[in-house]
mmCIF file of C-alpha atoms in Angstrom:
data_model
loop_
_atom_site.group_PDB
_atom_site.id
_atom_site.type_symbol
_atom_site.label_atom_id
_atom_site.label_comp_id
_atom_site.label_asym_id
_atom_site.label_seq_id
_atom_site.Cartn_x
_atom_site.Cartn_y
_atom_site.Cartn_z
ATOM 1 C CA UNK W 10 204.935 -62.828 -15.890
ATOM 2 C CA UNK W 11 201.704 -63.989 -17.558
ATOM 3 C CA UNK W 12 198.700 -61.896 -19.580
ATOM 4 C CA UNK W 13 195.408 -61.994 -17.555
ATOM 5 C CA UNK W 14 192.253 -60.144 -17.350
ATOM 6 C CA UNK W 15 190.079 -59.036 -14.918
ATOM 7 C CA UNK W 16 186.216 -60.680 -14.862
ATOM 8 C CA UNK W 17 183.810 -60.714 -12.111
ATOM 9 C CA UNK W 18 184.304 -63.281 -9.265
ATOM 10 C CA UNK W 19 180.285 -63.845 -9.630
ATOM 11 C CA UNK W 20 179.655 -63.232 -13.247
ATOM 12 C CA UNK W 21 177.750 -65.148 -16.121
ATOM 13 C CA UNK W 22 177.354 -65.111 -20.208
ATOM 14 C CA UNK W 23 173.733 -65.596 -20.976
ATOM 15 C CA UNK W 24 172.174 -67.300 -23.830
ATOM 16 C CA UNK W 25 169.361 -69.279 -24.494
ATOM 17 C CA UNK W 26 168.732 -72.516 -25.150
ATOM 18 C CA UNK W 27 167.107 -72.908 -28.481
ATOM 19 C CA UNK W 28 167.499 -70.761 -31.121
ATOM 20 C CA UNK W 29 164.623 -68.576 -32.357
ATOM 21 C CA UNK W 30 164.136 -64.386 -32.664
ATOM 22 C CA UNK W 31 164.531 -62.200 -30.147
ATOM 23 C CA UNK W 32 160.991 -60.508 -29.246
ATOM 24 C CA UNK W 33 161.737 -58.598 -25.781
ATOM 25 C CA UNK W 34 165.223 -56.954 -24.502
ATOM 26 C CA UNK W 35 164.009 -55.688 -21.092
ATOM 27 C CA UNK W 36 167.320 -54.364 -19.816
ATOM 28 C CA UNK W 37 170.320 -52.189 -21.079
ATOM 29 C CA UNK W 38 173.599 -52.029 -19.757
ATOM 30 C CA UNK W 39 174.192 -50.602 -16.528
ATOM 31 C CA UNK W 40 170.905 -52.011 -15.222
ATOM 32 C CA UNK W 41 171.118 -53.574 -11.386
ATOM 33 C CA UNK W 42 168.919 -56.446 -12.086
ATOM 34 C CA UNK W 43 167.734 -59.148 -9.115
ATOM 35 C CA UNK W 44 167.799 -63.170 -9.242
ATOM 36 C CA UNK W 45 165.079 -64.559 -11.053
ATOM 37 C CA UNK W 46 163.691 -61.498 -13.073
ATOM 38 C CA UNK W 47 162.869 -61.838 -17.083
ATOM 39 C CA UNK W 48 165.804 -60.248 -19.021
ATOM 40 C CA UNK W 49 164.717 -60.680 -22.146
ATOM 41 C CA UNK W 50 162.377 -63.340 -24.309
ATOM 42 C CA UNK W 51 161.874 -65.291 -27.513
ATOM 43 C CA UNK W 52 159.262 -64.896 -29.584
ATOM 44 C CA UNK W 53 158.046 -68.288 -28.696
ATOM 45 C CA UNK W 54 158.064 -66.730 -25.101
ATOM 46 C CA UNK W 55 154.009 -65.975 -24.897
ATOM 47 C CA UNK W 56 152.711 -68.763 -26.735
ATOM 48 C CA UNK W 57 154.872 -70.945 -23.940
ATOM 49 C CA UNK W 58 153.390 -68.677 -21.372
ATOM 50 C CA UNK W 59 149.988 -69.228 -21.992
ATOM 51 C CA UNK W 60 150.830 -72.963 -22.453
ATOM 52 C CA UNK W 61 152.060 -73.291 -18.770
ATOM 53 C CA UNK W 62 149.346 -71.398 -17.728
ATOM 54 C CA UNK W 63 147.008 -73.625 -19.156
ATOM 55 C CA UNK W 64 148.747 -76.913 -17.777
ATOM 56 C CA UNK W 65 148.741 -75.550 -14.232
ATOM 57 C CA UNK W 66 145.354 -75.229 -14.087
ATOM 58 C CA UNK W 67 144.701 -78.865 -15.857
ATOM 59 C CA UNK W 68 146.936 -79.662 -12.940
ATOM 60 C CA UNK W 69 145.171 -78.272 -10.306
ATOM 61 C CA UNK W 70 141.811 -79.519 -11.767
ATOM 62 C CA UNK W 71 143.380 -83.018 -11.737
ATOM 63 C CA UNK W 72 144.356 -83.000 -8.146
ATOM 64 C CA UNK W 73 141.232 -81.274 -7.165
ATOM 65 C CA UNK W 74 139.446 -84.094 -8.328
ATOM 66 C CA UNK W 75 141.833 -86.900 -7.282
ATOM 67 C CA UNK W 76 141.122 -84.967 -3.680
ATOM 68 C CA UNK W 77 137.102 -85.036 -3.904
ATOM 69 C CA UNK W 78 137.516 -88.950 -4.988
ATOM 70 C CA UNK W 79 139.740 -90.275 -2.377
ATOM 71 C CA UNK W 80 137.518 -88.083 0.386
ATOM 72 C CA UNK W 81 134.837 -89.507 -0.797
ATOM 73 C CA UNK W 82 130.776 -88.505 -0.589
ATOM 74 C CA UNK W 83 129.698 -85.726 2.238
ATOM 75 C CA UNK W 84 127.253 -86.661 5.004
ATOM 76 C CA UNK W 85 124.744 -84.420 3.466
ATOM 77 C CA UNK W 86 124.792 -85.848 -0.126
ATOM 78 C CA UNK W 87 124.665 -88.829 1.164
ATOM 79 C CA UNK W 88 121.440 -87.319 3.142
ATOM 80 C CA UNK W 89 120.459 -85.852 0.003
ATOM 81 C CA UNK W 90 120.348 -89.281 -2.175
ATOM 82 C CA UNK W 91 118.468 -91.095 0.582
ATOM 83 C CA UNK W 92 116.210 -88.014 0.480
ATOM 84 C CA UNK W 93 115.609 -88.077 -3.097
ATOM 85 C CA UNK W 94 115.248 -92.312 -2.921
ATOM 86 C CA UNK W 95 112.111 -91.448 -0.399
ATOM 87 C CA UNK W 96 110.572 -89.130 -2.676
ATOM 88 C CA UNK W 97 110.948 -91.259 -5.800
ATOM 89 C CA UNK W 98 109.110 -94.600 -3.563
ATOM 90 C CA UNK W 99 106.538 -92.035 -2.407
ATOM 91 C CA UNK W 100 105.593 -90.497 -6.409
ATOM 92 C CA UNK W 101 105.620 -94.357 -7.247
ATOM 93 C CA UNK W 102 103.288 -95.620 -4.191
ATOM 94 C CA UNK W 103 101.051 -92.490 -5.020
ATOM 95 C CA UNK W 104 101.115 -93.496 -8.546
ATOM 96 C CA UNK W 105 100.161 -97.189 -8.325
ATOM 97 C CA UNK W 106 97.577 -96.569 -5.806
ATOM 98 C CA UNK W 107 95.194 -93.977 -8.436
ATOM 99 C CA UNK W 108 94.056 -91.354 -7.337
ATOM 100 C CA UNK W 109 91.994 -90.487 -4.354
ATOM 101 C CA UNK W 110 88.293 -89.970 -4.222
ATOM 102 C CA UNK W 111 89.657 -86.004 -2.905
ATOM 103 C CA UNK W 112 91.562 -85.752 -5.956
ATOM 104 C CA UNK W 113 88.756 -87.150 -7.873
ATOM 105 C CA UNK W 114 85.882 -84.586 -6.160
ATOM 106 C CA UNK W 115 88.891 -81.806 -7.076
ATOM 107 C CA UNK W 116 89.118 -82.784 -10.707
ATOM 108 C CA UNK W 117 85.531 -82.757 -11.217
ATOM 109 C CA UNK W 118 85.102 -79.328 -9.546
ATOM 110 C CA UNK W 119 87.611 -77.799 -11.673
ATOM 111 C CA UNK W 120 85.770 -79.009 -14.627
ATOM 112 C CA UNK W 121 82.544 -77.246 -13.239
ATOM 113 C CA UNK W 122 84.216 -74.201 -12.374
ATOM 114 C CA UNK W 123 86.088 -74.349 -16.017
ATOM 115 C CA UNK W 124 82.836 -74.889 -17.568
ATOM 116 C CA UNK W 125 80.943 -71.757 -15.751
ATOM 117 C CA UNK W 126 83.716 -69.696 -16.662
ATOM 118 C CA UNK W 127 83.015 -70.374 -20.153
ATOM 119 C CA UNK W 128 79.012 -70.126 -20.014
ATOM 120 C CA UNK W 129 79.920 -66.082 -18.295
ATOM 121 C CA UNK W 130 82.322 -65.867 -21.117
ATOM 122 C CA UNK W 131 79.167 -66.841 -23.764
ATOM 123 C CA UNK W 132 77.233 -64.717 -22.020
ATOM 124 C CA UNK W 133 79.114 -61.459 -22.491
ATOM 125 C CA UNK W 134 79.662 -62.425 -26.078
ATOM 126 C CA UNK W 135 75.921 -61.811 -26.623
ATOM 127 C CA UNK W 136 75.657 -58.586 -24.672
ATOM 128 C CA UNK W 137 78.908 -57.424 -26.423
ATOM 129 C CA UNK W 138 76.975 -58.098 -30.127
ATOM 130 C CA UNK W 139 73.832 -56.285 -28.797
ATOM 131 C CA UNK W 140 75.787 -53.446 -28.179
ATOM 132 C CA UNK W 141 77.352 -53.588 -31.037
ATOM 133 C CA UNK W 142 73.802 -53.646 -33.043
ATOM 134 C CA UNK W 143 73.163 -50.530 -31.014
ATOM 135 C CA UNK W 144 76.191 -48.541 -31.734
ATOM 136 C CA UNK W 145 75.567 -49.264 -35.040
ATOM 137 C CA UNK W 146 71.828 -48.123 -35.381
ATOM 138 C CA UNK W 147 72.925 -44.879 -33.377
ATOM 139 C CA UNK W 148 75.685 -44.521 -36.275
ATOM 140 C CA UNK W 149 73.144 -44.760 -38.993
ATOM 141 C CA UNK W 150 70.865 -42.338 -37.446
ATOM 142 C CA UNK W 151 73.648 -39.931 -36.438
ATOM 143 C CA UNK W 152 74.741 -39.992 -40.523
ATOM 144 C CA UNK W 153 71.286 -39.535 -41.457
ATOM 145 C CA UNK W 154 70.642 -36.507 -39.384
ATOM 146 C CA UNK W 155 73.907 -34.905 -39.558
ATOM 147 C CA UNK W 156 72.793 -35.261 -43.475
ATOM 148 C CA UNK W 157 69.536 -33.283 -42.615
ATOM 149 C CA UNK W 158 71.926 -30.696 -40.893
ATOM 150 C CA UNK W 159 70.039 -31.579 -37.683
ATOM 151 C CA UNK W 160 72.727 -32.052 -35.896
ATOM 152 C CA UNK W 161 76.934 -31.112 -35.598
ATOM 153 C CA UNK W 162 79.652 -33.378 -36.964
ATOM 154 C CA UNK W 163 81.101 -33.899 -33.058
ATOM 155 C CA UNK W 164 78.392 -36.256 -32.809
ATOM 156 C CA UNK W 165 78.499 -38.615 -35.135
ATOM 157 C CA UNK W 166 82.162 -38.632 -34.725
ATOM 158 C CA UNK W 167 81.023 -39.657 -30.962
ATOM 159 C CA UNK W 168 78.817 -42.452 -32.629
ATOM 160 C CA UNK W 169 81.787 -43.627 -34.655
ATOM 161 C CA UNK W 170 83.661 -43.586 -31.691
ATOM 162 C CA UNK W 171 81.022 -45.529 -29.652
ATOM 163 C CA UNK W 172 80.975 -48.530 -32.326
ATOM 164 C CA UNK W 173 84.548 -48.701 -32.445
ATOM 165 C CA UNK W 174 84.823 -49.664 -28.702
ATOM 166 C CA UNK W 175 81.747 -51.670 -29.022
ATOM 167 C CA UNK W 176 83.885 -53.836 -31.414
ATOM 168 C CA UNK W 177 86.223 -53.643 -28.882
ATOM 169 C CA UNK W 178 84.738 -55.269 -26.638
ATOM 170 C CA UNK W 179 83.329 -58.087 -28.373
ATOM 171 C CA UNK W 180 86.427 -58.821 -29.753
ATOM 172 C CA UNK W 181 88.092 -59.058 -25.984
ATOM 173 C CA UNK W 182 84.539 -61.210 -24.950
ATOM 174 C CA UNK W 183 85.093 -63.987 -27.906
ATOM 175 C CA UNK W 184 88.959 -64.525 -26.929
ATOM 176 C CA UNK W 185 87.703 -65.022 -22.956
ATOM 177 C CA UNK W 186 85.270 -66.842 -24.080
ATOM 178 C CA UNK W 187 88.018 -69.096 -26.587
ATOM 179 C CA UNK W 188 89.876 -69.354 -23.571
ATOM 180 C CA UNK W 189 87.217 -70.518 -21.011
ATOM 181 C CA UNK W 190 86.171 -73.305 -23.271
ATOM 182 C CA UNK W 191 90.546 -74.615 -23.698
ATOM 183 C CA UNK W 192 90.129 -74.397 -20.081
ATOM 184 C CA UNK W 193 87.391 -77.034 -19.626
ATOM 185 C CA UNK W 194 88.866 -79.061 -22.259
ATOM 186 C CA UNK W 195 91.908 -79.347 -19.909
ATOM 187 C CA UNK W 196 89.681 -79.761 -17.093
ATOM 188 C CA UNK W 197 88.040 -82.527 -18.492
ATOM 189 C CA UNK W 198 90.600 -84.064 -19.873
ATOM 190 C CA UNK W 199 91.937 -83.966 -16.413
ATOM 191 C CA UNK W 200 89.492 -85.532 -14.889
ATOM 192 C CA UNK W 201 89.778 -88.651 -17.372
ATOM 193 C CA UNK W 202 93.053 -88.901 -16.525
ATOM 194 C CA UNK W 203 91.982 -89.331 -12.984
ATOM 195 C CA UNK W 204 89.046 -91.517 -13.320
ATOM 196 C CA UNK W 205 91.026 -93.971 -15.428
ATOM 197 C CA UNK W 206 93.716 -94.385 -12.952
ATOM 198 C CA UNK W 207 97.899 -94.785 -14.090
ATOM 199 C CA UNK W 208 98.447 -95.767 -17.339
ATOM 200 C CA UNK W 209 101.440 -98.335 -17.496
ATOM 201 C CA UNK W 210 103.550 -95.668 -18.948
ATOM 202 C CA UNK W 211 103.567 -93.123 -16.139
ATOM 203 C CA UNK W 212 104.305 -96.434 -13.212
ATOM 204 C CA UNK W 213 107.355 -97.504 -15.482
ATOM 205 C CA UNK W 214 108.720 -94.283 -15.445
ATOM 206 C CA UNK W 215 107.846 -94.184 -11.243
ATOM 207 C CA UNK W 216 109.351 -97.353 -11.042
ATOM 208 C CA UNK W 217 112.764 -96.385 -13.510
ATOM 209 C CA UNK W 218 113.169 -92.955 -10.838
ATOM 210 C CA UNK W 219 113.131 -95.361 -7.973
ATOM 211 C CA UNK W 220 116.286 -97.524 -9.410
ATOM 212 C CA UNK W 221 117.922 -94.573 -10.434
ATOM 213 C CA UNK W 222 117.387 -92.512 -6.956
ATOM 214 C CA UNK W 223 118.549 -96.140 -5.105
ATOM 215 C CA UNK W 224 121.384 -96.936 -7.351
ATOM 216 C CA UNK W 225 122.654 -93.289 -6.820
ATOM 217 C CA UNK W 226 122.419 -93.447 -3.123
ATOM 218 C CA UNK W 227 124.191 -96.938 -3.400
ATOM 219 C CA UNK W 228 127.395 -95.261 -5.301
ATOM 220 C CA UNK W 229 127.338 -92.386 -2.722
ATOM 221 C CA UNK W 230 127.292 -95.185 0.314
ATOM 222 C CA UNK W 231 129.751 -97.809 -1.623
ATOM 223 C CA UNK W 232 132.605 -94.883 -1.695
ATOM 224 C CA UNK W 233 135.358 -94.450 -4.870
ATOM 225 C CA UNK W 234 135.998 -97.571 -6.924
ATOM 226 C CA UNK W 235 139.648 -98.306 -7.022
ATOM 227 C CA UNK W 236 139.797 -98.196 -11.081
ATOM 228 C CA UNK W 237 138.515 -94.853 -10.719
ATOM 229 C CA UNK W 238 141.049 -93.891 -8.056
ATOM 230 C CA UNK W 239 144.009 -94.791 -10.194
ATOM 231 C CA UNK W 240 142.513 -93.290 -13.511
ATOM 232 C CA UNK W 241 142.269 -89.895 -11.699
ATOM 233 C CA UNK W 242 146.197 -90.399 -10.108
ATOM 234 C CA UNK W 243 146.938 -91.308 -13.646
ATOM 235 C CA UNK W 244 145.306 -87.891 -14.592
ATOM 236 C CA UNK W 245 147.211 -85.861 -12.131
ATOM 237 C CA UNK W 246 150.629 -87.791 -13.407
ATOM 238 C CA UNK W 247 149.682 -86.566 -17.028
ATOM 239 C CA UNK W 248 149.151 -83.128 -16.083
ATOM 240 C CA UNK W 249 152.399 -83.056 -13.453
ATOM 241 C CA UNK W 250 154.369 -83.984 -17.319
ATOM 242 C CA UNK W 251 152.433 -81.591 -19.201
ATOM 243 C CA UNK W 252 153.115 -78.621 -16.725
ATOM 244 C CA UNK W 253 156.716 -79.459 -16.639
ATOM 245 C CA UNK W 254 157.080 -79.839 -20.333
ATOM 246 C CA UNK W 255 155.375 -76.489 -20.769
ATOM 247 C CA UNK W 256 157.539 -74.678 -18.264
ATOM 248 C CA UNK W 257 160.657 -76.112 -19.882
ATOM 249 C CA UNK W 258 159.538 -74.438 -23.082
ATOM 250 C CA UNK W 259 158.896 -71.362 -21.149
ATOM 251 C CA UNK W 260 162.201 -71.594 -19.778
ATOM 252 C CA UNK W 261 163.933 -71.861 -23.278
ATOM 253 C CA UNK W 262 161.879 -68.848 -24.483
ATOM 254 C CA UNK W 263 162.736 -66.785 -21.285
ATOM 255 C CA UNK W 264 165.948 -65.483 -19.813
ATOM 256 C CA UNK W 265 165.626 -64.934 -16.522
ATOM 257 C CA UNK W 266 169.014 -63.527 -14.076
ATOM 258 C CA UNK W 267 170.802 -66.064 -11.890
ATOM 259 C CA UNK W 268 172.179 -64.043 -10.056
ATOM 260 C CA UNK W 269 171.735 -60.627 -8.516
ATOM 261 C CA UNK W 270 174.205 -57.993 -10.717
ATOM 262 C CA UNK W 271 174.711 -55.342 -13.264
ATOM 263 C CA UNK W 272 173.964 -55.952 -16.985
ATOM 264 C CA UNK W 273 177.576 -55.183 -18.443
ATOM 265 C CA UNK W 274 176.748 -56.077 -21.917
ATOM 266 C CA UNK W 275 173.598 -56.772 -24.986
ATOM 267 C CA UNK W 276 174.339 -58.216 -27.804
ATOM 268 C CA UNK W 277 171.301 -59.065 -29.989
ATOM 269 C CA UNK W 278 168.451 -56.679 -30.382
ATOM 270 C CA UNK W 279 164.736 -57.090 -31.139
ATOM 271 C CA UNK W 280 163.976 -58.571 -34.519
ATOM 272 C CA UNK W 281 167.523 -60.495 -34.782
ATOM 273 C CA UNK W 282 168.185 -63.952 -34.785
ATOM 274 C CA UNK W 283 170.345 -66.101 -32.474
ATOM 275 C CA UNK W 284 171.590 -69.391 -32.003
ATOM 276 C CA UNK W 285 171.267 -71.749 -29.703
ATOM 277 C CA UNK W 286 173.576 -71.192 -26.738
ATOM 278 C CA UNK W 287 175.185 -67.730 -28.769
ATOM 279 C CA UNK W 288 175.512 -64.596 -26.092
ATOM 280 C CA UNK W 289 172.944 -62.448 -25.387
ATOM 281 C CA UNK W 290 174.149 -61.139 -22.329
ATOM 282 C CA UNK W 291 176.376 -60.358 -19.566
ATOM 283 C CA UNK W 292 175.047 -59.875 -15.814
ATOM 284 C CA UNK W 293 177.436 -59.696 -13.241
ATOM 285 C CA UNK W 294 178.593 -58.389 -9.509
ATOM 286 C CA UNK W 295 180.912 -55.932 -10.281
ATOM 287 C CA UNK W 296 181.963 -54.835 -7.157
ATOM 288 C CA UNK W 297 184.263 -57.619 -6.406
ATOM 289 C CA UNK W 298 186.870 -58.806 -9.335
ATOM 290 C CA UNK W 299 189.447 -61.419 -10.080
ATOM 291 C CA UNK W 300 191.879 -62.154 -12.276
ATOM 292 C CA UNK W 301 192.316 -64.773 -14.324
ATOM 293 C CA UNK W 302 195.171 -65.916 -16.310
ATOM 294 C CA UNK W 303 195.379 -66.709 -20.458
ATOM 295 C CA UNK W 304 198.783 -67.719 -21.190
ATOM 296 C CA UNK W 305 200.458 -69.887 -18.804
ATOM 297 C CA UNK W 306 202.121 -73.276 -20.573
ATOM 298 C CA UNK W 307 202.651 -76.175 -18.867
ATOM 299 C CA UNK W 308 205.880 -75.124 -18.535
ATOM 300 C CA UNK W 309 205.676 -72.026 -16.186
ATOM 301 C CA UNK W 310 202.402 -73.293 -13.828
ATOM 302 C CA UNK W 311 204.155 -76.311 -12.541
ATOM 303 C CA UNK W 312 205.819 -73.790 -10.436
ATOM 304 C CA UNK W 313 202.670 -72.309 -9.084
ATOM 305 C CA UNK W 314 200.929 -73.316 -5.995
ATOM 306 C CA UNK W 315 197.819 -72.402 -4.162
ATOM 307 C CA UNK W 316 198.423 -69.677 -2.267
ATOM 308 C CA UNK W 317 201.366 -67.894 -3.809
ATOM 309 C CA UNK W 318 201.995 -64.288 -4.161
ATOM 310 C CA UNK W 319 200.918 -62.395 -6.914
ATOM 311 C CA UNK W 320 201.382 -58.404 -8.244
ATOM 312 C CA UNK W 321 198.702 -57.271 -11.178
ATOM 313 C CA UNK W 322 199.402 -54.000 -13.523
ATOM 314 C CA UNK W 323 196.337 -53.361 -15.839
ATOM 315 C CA UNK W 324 197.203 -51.654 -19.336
ATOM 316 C CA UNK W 325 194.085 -49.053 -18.949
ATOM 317 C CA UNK W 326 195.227 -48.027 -15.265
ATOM 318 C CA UNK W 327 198.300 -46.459 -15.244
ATOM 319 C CA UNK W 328 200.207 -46.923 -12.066
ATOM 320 C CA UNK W 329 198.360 -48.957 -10.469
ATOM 321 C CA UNK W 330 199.031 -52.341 -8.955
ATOM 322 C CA UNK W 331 197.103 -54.380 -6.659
ATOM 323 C CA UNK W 332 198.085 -57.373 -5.010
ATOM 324 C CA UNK W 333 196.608 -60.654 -4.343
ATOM 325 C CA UNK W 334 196.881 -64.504 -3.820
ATOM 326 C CA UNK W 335 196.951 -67.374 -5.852
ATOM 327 C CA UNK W 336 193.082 -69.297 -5.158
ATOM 328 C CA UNK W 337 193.039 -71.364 -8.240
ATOM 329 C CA UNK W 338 194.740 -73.294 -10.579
ATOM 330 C CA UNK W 339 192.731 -75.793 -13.463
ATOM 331 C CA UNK W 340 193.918 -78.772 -13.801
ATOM 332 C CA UNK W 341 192.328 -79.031 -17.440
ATOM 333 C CA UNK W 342 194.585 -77.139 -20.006
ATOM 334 C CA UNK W 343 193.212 -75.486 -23.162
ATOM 335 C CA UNK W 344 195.098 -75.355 -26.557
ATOM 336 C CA UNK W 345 195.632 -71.629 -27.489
ATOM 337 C CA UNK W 346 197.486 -70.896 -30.702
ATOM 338 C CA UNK W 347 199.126 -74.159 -30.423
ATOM 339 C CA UNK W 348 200.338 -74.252 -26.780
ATOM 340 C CA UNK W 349 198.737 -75.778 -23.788
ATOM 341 C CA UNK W 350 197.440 -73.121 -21.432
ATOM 342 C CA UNK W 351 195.930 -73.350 -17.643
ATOM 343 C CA UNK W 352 193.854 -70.798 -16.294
ATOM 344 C CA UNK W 353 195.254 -69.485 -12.679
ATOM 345 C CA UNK W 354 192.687 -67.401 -10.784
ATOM 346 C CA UNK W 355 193.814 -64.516 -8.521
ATOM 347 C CA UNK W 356 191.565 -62.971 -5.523
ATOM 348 C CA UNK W 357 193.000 -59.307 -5.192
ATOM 349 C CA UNK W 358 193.716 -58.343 -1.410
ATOM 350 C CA UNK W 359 191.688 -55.119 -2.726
ATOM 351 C CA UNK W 360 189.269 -53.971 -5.082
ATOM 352 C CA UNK W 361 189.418 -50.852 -7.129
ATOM 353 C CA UNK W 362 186.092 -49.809 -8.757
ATOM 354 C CA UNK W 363 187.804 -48.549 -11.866
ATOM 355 C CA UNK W 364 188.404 -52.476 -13.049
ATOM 356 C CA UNK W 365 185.758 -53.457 -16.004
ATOM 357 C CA UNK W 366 185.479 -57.079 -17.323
ATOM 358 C CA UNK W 367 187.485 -58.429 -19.502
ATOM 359 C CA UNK W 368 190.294 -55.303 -18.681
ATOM 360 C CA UNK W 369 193.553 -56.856 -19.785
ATOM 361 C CA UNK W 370 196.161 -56.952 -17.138
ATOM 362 C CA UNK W 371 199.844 -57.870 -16.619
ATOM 363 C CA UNK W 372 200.180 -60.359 -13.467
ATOM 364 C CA UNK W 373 203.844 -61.732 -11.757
ATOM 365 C CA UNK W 374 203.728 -64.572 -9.487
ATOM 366 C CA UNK W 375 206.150 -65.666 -6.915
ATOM 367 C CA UNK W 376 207.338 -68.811 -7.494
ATOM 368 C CA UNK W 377 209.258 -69.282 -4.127
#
């Protein structure tokens, strides 16, 4: 006869990792929880969240740009360079050759036109002051009558009114006519520009978009340099470490269910502290038990095999017993209170839903 208890054949004692504070208990007992989902977290849970979220997408930017190096340019950049390459030889041929006589007849049009513009613009500056002068004189008299009682105040206030927008106006003629003559300074300018031909300046620069359009086009053609390869395999490598050395942490901060079960028991609550490795909880499947033993010696299991017979009584259910068979026996004894103990596991022919874990039980084995 030997003291047992009865624990879940598929049952586990959860802890985490590293010590720390617990932030999150997502569960309480009695729960049916699945494989795989959260149970509870450290505090250090969300700052190692957001730091595996961050070195999965490093990752991915990595490989994404391992995979644009090693497939090298696409037929239409490649089109686009030589593109660009023509373009940059055609500003520099246009540039050492000068400009055309068209260009030259263009430029001195514009400074024609320009320089019309302006002499319209002088124009209505003049009419713009003699109608000022007018409005003014028809002021004065207006006053001077309106003094004599000869005529109504409505019309000088009309004669006011009449100088005001002749003021107006001149005002709006000088700033055409400031802006007609920058025009034909551009224009001229312009057309200096022209008639003197490239200055050094603007061919070196022709000539410096040519090398860099051809050298472009070259590196497009040439495909990925092998020291660039490996630097960007190197990259990936970096980021593969840093996403698994974030998602370790995350791992240490989060307990997640191995199995799918029933919460049976919480021990810490928000706010406390635990240990490394101390419980936190219990998850198992408890709709099939075993039993396992706690105080067979040396002495009584060497008469225990594999298979033999066994009878369980449990203290809390009175009357009941419950068969079963011998499917275990460690070989690796424990010291309890002095004596060597080995654990013998029972599986029970039946199961009877009013077991919990850890219920203590009385268990006799044949020995025959």
């Amino acid at each position: 006869m030997a003291e047992a208890k009865a624990v879940p054949v598929r049952g586990v004692t959860l802890g985490f990792p590293a010590g720390g504070t617990v932030a999150e208990v997502l569960v309480k007992e009695g729960d049916r929880v699945k494989a795989g989902q959260v149970l509870a977290r450290r505090e250090a849970a969300r700052q190692a969240a957001a730091s595996a979220a961050q070195a999965e997408a490093a990752l991915r930017r990595a490989q994404a740009h391992l995979a644009e190096l090693r497939a090298g340019a696409r037929p239409q950049e490649i089109e686009a360079a030589r593109a660009a390459l023509e373009a940059a030889q055609a500003r520099y041929n246009q540039v050492v050759a000068g400009a055309r006589e068209q260009e030259r007849a263009q430029a001195q049009a514009q400074v024609e036109q320009a320089e019309k513009s302006a002499e319209g613009a002088r124009q209505r500056i003049v009419q713009a002051e003699a109608a000022l002068r007018l409005a003014e004189d028809d002021l004065k008299r207006a006053e001077q009558l309106f003094a004599q009682g000869a005529i109504p105040q409505q019309t000088v206030d009309q004669a006011r009114s009449r100088v005001t927008t002749a003021r107006a106006d001149l005002d709006v003629a000088r700033a055409e006519h400031a802006a007609a003559a920058a025009r034909v300074a551009s224009a001229r300018q312009q057309l200096s520009l022209v008639q003197a031909g490239p200055r050094a300046e603007e061919v070196d620069a022709a000539r410096a978009e040519v090398r860099r359009a051809r050298a472009q086009l070259d590196l497009l053609t040439a495909g990925t340099r092998p020291e660039v390869l490996a630097a960007a395999r190197a990259e990936v490598a970096s980021a593969t470490a840093a996403l698994k050395q974030a998602t370790v942490a995350l791992d240490q901060a989060e307990m997640r269910a191995p199995l799918d079960g029933t919460v049976a028991w919480v021990g810490p609550k928000v706010g406390e502290y635990v240990a490394p490795g101390a419980p936190v909880l219990r998850v198992g499947d408890l709709s099939t038990w075993q039993i396992e033993t706690t105080d067979l010696t040396d002495l009584s299991v060497a008469s225990i095999r594999v298979g033999s017979r066994a009878r369980v009584k449990f203290d809390g259910i009175p009357g009941v017993e419950l068969a079963g068979t011998v499917t275990q026996i460690n070989r690796f004894g424990e010291n309890r209170q002095g004596d060597i103990v080995y654990t013998v596991t029972i599986t029970l022919d039946r199961q009877d839903q009013r077991l919990r874990w850890n219920m203590t039980a009385t268990v006799t084995i044949d020995t025959r």
